[in-house]
PDB file of C-alpha atoms and ligand atoms in Angstrom:
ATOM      1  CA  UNK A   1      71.357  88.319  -7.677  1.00 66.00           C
ATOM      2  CA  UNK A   2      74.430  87.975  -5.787  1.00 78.00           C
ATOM      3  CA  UNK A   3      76.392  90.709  -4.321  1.00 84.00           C
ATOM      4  CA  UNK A   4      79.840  90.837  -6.147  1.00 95.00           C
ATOM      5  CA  UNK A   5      82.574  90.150  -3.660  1.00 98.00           C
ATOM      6  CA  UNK A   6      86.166  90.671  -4.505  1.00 98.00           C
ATOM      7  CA  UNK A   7      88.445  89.237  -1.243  1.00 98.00           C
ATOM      8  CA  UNK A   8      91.361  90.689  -0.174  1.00 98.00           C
ATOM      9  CA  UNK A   9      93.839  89.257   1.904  1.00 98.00           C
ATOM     10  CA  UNK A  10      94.358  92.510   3.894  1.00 98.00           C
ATOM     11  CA  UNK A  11      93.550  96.541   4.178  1.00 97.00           C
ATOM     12  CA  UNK A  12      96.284  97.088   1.763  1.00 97.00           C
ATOM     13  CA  UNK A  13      95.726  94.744  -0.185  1.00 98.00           C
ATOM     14  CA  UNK A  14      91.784  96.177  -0.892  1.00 98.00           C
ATOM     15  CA  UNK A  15      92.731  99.582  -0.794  1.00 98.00           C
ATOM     16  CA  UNK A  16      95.151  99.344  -3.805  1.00 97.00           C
ATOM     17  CA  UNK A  17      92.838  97.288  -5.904  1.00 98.00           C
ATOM     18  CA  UNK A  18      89.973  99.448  -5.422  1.00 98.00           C
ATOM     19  CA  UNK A  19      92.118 102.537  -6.505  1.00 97.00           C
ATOM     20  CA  UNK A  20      93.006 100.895  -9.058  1.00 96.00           C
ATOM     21  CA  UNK A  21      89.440 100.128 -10.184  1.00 97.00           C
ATOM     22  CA  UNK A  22      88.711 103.978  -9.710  1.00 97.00           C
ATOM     23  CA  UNK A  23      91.612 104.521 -11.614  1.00 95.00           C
ATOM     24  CA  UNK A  24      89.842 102.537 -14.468  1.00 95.00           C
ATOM     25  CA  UNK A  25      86.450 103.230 -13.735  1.00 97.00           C
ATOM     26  CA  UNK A  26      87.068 107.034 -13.732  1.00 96.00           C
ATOM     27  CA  UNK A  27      89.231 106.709 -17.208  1.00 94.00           C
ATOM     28  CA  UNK A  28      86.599 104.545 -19.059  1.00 96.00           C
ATOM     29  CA  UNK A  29      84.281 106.988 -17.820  1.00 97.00           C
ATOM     30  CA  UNK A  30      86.024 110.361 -19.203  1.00 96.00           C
ATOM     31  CA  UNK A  31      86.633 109.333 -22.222  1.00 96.00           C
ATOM     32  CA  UNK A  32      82.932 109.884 -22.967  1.00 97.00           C
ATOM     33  CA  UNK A  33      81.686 112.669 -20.636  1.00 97.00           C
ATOM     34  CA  UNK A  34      83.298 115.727 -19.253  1.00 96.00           C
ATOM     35  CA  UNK A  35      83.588 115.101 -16.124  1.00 97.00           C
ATOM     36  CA  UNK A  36      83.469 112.529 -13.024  1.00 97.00           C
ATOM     37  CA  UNK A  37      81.610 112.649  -9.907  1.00 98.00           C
ATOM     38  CA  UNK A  38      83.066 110.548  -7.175  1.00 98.00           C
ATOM     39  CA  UNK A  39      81.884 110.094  -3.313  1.00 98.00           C
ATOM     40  CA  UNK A  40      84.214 109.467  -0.508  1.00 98.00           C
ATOM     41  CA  UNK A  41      83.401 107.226   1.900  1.00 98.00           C
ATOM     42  CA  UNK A  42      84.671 108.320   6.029  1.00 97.00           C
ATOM     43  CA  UNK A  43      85.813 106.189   8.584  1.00 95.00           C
ATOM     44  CA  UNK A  44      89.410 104.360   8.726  1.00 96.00           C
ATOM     45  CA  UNK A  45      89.400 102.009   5.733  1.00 97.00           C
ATOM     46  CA  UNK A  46      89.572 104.346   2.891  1.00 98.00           C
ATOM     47  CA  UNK A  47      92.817 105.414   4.282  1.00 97.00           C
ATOM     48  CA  UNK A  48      94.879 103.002   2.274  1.00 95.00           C
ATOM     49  CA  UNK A  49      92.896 103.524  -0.467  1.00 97.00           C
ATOM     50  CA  UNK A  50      92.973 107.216  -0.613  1.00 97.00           C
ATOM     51  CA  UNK A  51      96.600 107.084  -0.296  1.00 96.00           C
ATOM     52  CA  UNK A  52      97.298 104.700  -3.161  1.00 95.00           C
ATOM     53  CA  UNK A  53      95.040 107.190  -5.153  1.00 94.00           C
ATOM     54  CA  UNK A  54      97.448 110.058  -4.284  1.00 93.00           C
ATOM     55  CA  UNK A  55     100.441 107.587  -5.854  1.00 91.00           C
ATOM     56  CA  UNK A  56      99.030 106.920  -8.717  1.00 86.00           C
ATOM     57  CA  UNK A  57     100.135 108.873 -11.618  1.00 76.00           C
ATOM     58  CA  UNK A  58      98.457 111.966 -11.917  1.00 70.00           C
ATOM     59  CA  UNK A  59      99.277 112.902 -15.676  1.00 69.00           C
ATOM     60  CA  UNK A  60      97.343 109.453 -16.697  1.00 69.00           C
ATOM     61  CA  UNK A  61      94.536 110.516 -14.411  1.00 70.00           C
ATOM     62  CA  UNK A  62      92.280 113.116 -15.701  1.00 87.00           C
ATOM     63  CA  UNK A  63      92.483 114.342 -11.686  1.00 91.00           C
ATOM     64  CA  UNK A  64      90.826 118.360 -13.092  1.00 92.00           C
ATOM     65  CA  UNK A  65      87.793 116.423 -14.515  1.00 95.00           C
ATOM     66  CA  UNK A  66      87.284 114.312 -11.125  1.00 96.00           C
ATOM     67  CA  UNK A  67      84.907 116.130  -8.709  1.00 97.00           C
ATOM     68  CA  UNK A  68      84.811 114.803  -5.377  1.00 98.00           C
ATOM     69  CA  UNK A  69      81.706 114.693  -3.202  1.00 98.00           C
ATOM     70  CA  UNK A  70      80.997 113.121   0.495  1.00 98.00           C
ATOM     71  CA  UNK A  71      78.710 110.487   1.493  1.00 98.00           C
ATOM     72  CA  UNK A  72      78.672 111.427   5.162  1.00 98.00           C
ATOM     73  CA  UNK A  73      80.107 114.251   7.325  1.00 98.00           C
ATOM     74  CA  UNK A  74      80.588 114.719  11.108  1.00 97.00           C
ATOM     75  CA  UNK A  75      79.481 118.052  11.914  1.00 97.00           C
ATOM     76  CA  UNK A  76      82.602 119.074  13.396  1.00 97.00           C
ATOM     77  CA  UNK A  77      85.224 121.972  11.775  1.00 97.00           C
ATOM     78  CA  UNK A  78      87.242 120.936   8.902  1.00 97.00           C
ATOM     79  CA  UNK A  79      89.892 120.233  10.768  1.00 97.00           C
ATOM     80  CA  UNK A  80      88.453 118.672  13.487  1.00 97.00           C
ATOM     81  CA  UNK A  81      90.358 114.812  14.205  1.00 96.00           C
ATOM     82  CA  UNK A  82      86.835 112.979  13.424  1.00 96.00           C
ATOM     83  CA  UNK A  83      86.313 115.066  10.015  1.00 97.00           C
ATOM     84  CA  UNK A  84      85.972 113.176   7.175  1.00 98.00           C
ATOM     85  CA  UNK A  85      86.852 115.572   4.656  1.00 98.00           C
ATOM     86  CA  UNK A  86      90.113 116.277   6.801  1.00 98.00           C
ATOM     87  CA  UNK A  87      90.926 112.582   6.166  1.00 98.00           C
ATOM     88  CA  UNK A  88      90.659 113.017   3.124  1.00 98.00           C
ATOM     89  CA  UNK A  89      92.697 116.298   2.799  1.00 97.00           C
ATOM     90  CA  UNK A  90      95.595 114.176   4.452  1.00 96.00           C
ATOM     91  CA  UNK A  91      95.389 111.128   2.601  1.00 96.00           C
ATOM     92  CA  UNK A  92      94.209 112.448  -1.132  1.00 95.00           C
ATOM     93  CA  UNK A  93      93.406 116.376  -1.327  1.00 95.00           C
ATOM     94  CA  UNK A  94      97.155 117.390  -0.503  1.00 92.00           C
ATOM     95  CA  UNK A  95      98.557 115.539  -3.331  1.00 88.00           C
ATOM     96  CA  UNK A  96      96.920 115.224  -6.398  1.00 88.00           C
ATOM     97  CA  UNK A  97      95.615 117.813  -8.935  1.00 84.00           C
ATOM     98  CA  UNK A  98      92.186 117.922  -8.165  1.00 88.00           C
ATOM     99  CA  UNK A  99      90.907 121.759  -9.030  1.00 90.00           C
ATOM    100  CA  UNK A 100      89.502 123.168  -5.397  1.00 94.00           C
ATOM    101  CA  UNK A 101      86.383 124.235  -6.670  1.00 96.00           C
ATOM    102  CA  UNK A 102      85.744 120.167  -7.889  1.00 97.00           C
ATOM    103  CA  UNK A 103      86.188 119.920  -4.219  1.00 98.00           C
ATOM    104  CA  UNK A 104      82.767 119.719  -2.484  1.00 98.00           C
ATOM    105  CA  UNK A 105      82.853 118.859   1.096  1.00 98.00           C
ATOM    106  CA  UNK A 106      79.735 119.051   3.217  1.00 98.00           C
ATOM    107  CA  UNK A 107      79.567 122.351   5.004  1.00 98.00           C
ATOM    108  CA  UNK A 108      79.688 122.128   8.601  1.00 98.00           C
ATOM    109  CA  UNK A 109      80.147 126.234   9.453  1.00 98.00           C
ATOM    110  CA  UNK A 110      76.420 126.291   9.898  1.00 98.00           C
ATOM    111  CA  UNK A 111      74.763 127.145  13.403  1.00 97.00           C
ATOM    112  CA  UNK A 112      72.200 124.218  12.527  1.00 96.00           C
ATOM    113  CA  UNK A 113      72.521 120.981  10.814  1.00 97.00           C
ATOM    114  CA  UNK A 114      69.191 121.468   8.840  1.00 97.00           C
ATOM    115  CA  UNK A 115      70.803 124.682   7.323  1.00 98.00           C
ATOM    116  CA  UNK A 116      74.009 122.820   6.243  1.00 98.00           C
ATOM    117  CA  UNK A 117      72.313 120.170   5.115  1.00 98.00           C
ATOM    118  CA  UNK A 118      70.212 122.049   2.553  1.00 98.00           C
ATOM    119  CA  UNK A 119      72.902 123.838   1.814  1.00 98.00           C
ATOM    120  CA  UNK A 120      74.979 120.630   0.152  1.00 98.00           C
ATOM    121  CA  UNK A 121      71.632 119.359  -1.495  1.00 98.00           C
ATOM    122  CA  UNK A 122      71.514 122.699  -3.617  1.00 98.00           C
ATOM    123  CA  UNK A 123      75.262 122.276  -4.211  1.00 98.00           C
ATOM    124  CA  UNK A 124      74.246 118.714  -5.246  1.00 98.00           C
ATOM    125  CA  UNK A 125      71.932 120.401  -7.728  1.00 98.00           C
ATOM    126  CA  UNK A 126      73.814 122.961  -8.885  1.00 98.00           C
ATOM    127  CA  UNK A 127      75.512 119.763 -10.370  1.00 98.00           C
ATOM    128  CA  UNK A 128      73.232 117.049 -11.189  1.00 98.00           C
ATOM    129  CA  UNK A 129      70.576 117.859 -13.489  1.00 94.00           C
ATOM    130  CA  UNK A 130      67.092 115.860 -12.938  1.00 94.00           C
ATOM    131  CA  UNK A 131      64.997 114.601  -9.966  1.00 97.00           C
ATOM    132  CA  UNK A 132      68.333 112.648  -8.206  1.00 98.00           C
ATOM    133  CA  UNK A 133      72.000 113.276  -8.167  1.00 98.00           C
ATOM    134  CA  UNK A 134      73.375 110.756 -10.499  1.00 98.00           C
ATOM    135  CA  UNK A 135      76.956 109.429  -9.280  1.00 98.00           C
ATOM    136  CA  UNK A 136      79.595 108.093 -11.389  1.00 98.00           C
ATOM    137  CA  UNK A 137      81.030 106.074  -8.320  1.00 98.00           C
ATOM    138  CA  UNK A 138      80.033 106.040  -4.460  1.00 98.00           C
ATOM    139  CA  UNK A 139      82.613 104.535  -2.403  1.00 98.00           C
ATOM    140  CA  UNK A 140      81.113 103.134   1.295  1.00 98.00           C
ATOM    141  CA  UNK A 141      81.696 101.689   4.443  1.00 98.00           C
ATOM    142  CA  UNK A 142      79.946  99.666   6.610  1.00 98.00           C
ATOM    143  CA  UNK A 143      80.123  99.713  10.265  1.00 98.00           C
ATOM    144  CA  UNK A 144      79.621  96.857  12.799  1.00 98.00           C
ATOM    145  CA  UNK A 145      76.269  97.595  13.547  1.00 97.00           C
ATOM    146  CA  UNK A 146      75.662  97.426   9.421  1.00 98.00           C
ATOM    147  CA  UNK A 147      75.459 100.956   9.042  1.00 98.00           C
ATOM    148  CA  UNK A 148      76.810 103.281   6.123  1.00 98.00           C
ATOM    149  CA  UNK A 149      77.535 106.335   5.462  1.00 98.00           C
ATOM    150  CA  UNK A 150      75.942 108.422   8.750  1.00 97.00           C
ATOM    151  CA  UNK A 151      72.746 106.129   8.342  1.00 98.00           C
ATOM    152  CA  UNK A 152      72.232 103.979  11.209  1.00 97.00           C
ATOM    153  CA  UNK A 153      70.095 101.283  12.315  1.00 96.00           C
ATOM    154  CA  UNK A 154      67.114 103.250  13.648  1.00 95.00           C
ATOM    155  CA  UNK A 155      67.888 106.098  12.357  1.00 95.00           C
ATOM    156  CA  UNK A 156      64.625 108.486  11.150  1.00 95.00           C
ATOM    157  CA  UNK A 157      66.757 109.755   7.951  1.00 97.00           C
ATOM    158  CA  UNK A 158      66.212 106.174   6.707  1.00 97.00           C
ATOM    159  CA  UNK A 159      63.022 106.833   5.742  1.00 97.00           C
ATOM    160  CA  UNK A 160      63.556 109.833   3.959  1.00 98.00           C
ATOM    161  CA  UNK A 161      62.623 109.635   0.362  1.00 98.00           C
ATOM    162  CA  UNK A 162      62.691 113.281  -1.310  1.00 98.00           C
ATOM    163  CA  UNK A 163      65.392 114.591   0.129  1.00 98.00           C
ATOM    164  CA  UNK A 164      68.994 114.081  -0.908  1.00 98.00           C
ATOM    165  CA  UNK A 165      71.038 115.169   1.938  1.00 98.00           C
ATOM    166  CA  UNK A 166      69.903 115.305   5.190  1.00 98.00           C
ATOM    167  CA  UNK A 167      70.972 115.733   9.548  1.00 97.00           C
ATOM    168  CA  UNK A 168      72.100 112.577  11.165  1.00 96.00           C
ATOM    169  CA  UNK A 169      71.875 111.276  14.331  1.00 91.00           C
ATOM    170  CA  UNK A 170      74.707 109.198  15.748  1.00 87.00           C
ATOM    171  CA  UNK A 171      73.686 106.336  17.852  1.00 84.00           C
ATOM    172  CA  UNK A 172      74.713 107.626  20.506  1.00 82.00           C
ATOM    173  CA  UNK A 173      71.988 110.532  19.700  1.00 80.00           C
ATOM    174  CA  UNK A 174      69.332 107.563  18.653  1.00 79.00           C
ATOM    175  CA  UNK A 175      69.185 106.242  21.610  1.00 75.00           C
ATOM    176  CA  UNK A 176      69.348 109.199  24.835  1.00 69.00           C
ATOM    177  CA  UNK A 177      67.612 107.527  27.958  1.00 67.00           C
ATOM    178  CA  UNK A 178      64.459 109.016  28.714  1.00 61.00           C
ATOM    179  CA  UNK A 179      65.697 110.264  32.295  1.00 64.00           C
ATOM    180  CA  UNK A 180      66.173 112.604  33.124  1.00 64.00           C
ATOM    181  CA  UNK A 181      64.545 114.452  30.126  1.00 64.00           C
ATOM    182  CA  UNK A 182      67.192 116.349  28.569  1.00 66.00           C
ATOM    183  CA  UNK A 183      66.746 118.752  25.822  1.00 67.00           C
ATOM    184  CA  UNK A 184      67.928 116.633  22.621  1.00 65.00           C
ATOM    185  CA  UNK A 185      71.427 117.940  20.903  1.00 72.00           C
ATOM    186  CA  UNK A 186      71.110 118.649  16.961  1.00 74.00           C
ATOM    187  CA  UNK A 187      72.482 115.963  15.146  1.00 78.00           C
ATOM    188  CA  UNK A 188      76.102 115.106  14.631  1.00 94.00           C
ATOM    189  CA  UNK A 189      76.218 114.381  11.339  1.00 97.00           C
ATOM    190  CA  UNK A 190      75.126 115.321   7.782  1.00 98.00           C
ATOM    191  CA  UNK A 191      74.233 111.868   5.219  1.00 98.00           C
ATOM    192  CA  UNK A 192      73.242 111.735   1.402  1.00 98.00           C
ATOM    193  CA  UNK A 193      69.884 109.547   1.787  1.00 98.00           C
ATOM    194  CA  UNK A 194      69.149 106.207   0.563  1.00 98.00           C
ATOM    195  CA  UNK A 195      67.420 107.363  -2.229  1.00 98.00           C
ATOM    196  CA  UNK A 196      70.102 109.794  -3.628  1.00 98.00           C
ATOM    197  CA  UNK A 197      72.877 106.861  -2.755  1.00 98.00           C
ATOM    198  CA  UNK A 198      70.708 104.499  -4.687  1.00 98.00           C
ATOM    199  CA  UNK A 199      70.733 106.251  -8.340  1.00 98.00           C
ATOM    200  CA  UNK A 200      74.516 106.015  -8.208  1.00 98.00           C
ATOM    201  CA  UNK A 201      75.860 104.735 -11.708  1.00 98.00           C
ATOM    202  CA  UNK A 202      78.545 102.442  -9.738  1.00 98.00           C
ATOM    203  CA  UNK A 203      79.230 101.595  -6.024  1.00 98.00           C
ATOM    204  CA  UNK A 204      82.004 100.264  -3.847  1.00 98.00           C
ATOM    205  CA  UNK A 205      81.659  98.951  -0.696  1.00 98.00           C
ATOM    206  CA  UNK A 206      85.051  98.533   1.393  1.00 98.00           C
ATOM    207  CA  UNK A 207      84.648  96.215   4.410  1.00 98.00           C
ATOM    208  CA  UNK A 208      88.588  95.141   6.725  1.00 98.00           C
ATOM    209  CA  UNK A 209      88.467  93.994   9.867  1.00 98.00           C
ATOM    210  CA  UNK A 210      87.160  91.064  11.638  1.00 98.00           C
ATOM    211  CA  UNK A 211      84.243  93.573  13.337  1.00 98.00           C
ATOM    212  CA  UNK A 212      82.287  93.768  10.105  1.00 98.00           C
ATOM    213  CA  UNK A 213      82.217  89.666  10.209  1.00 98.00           C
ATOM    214  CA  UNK A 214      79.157  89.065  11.692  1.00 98.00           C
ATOM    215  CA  UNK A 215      76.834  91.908   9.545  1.00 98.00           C
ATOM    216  CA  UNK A 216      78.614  90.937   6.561  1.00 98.00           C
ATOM    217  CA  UNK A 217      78.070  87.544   6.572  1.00 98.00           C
ATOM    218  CA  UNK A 218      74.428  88.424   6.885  1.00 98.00           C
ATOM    219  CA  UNK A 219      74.376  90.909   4.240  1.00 98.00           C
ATOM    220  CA  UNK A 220      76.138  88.909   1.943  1.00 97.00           C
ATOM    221  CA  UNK A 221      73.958  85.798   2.651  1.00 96.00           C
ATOM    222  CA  UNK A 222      71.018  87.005   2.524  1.00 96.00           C
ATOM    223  CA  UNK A 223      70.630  91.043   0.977  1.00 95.00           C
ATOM    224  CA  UNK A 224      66.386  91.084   1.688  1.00 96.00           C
ATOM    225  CA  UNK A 225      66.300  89.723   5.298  1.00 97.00           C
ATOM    226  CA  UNK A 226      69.498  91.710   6.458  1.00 98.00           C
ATOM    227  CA  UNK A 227      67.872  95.085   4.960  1.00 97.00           C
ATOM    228  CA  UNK A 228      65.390  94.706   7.453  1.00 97.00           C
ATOM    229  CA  UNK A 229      68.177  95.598   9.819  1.00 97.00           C
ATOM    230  CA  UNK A 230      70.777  96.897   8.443  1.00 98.00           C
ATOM    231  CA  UNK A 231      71.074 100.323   6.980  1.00 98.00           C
ATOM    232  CA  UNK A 232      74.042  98.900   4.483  1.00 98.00           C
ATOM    233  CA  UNK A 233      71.730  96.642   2.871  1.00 98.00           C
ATOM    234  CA  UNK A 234      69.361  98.868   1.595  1.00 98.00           C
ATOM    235  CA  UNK A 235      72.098 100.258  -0.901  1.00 98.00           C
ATOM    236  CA  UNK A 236      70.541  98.871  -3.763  1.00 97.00           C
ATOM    237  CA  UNK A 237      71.324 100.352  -6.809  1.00 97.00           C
ATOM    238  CA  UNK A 238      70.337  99.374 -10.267  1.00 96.00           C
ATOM    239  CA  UNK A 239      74.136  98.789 -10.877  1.00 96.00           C
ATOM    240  CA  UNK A 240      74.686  96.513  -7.764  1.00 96.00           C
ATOM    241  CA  UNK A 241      77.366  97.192  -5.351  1.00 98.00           C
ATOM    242  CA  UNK A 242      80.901  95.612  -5.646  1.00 98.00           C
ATOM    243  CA  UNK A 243      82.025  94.527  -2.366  1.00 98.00           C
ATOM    244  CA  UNK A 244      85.695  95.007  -1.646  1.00 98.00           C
ATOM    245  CA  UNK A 245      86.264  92.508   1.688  1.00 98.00           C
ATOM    246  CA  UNK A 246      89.629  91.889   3.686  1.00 98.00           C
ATOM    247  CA  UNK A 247      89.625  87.947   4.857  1.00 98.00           C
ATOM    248  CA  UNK A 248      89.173  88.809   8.409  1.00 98.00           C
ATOM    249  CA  UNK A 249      86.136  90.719   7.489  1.00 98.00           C
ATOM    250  CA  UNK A 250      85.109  87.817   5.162  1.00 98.00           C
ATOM    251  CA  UNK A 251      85.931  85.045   7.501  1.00 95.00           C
ATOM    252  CA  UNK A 252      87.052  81.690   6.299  1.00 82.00           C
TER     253      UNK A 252
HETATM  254  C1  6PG B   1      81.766 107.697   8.944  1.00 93.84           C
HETATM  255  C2  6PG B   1      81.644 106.810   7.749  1.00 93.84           C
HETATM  256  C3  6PG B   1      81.042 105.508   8.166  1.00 93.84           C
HETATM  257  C4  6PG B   1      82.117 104.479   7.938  1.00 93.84           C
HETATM  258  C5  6PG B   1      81.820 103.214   8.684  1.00 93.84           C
HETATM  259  C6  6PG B   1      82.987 102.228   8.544  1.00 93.84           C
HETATM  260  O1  6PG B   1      81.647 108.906   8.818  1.00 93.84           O
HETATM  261  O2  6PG B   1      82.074 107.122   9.996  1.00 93.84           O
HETATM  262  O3  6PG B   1      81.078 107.359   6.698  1.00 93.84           O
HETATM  263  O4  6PG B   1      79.876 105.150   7.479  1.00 93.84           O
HETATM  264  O5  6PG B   1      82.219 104.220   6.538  1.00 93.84           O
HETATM  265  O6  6PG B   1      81.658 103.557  10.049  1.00 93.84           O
HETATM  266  O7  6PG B   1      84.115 102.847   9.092  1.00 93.84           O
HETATM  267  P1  6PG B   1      85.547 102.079   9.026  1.00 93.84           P
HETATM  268  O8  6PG B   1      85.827 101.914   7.578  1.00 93.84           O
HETATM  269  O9  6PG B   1      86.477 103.025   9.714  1.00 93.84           O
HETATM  270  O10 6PG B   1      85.373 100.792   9.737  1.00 93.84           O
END
């Protein structure tokens, strides 16, 4: 099958559409269940998105029955500049209703990244019933080397297959020259496995900028060969990904 691409003709342009699909997506979705589990995706290109969320009007969104989850965290303070739940705090947290304890950021106050990232699975549990956490909606990037959330090309947590969250290495971690041998840093980052991204009910993808041409074309082109390489394309849920794409991302 096809991915499903919608094409933008800019950042803003995506990042209002897609809110407005949460917007619908989330409504649809709570006016048959309780609640609404929803992962935010790091990086630079939810910005917009994020802050046409915080616009929209919160007395038609059901914003106390939306709990909000990460895909990915640097494991750096909360308000550390390269924290993703910081950009969120400053583009969503600070202005809509959401109810603080619907708030669940990945914990990075823990001496070790193994700690912290057990710590979020039984937080993850503590919410989803059954063997895998079952999101309403996972919003994700993809980076230039076709990586997503903190799961790079490479990267050992790509195999994992019981786990749901686990430590990350950045590339930069990957890939430490052999020489001289130095002892190897804990990982930077915390990511929600492939498996536990996979058994979300709906996913978003949000891909600007003329970077993500290249892996994008391949992805989109051809989904089997690229997930040989690319981390991005082995986000196959049931429910396939939409793919929310700027032009210069898309190409002509
Ligand atoms: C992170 C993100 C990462 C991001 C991609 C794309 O923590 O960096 O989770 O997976 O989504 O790197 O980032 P941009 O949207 O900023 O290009």
């Amino acid at each position: 099958m096809n991915p499903t691409v919608r094409l933008f003709a800019g950042p803003e342009e995506l990042g209002e559409a897609a809110a407005q699909e949460i917007l619908r997506l989330s409504q649809a979705a709570l006016a048959k269940q309780e609640s609404f589990s929803l992962v935010l995706a790091g990086g630079n290109t939810p910005r917009v998105l994020y802050r046409a969320l915080a616009r929209s009007d919160s007395d038609s969104v059901l914003w106390p029955r939306i709990h909000l989850f990460w895909g990915d965290e640097r494991y750096v303070p909360p308000d550390d500049s390269q924290s993703n739940y910081r950009m969120a705090r400053e583009t969503l947290l600070e202005t809509l209703p959401i109810q603080p304890d619907n708030v669940h950021a990945m914990p990075t106050h823990f001496p070790d990244p193994e700690e912290a990232a057990r710590a979020y699975e039984t937080t993850l549990r503590a919410y989803f019933d059954g063997p895998w956490p079952v999101f309403d909606l996972t919003l994700l990037g993809l980076g230039a080397d076709g990586h997503t959330t903190s799961l790079f090309p490479g990267s050992p947590a790509l195999e994992e297959q019981t786990r749901w969250v686990v430590p990350a290495a950045s590339p930069a971690e990957l890939f430490i020259p052999s020489s001289p041998p130095s002892p190897p840093s804990p990982p930077s980052r915390l990511s929600l496995t492939l498996p536990a991204l996979n058994h979300s009910r709906n996913t978003f993808f949000l891909v600007s900028g003329t970077e993500k041409k290249k892996v994008l074309r391949e992805i989109l082109r051809n989904p089997a060969q690229a997930a040989t390489r690319y981390p991005a394309a082995r986000v196959r849920p049931r429910n396939p990904a939409v793919w929310f794409v700027d032009r210069p991302a898309f190409g002509s």
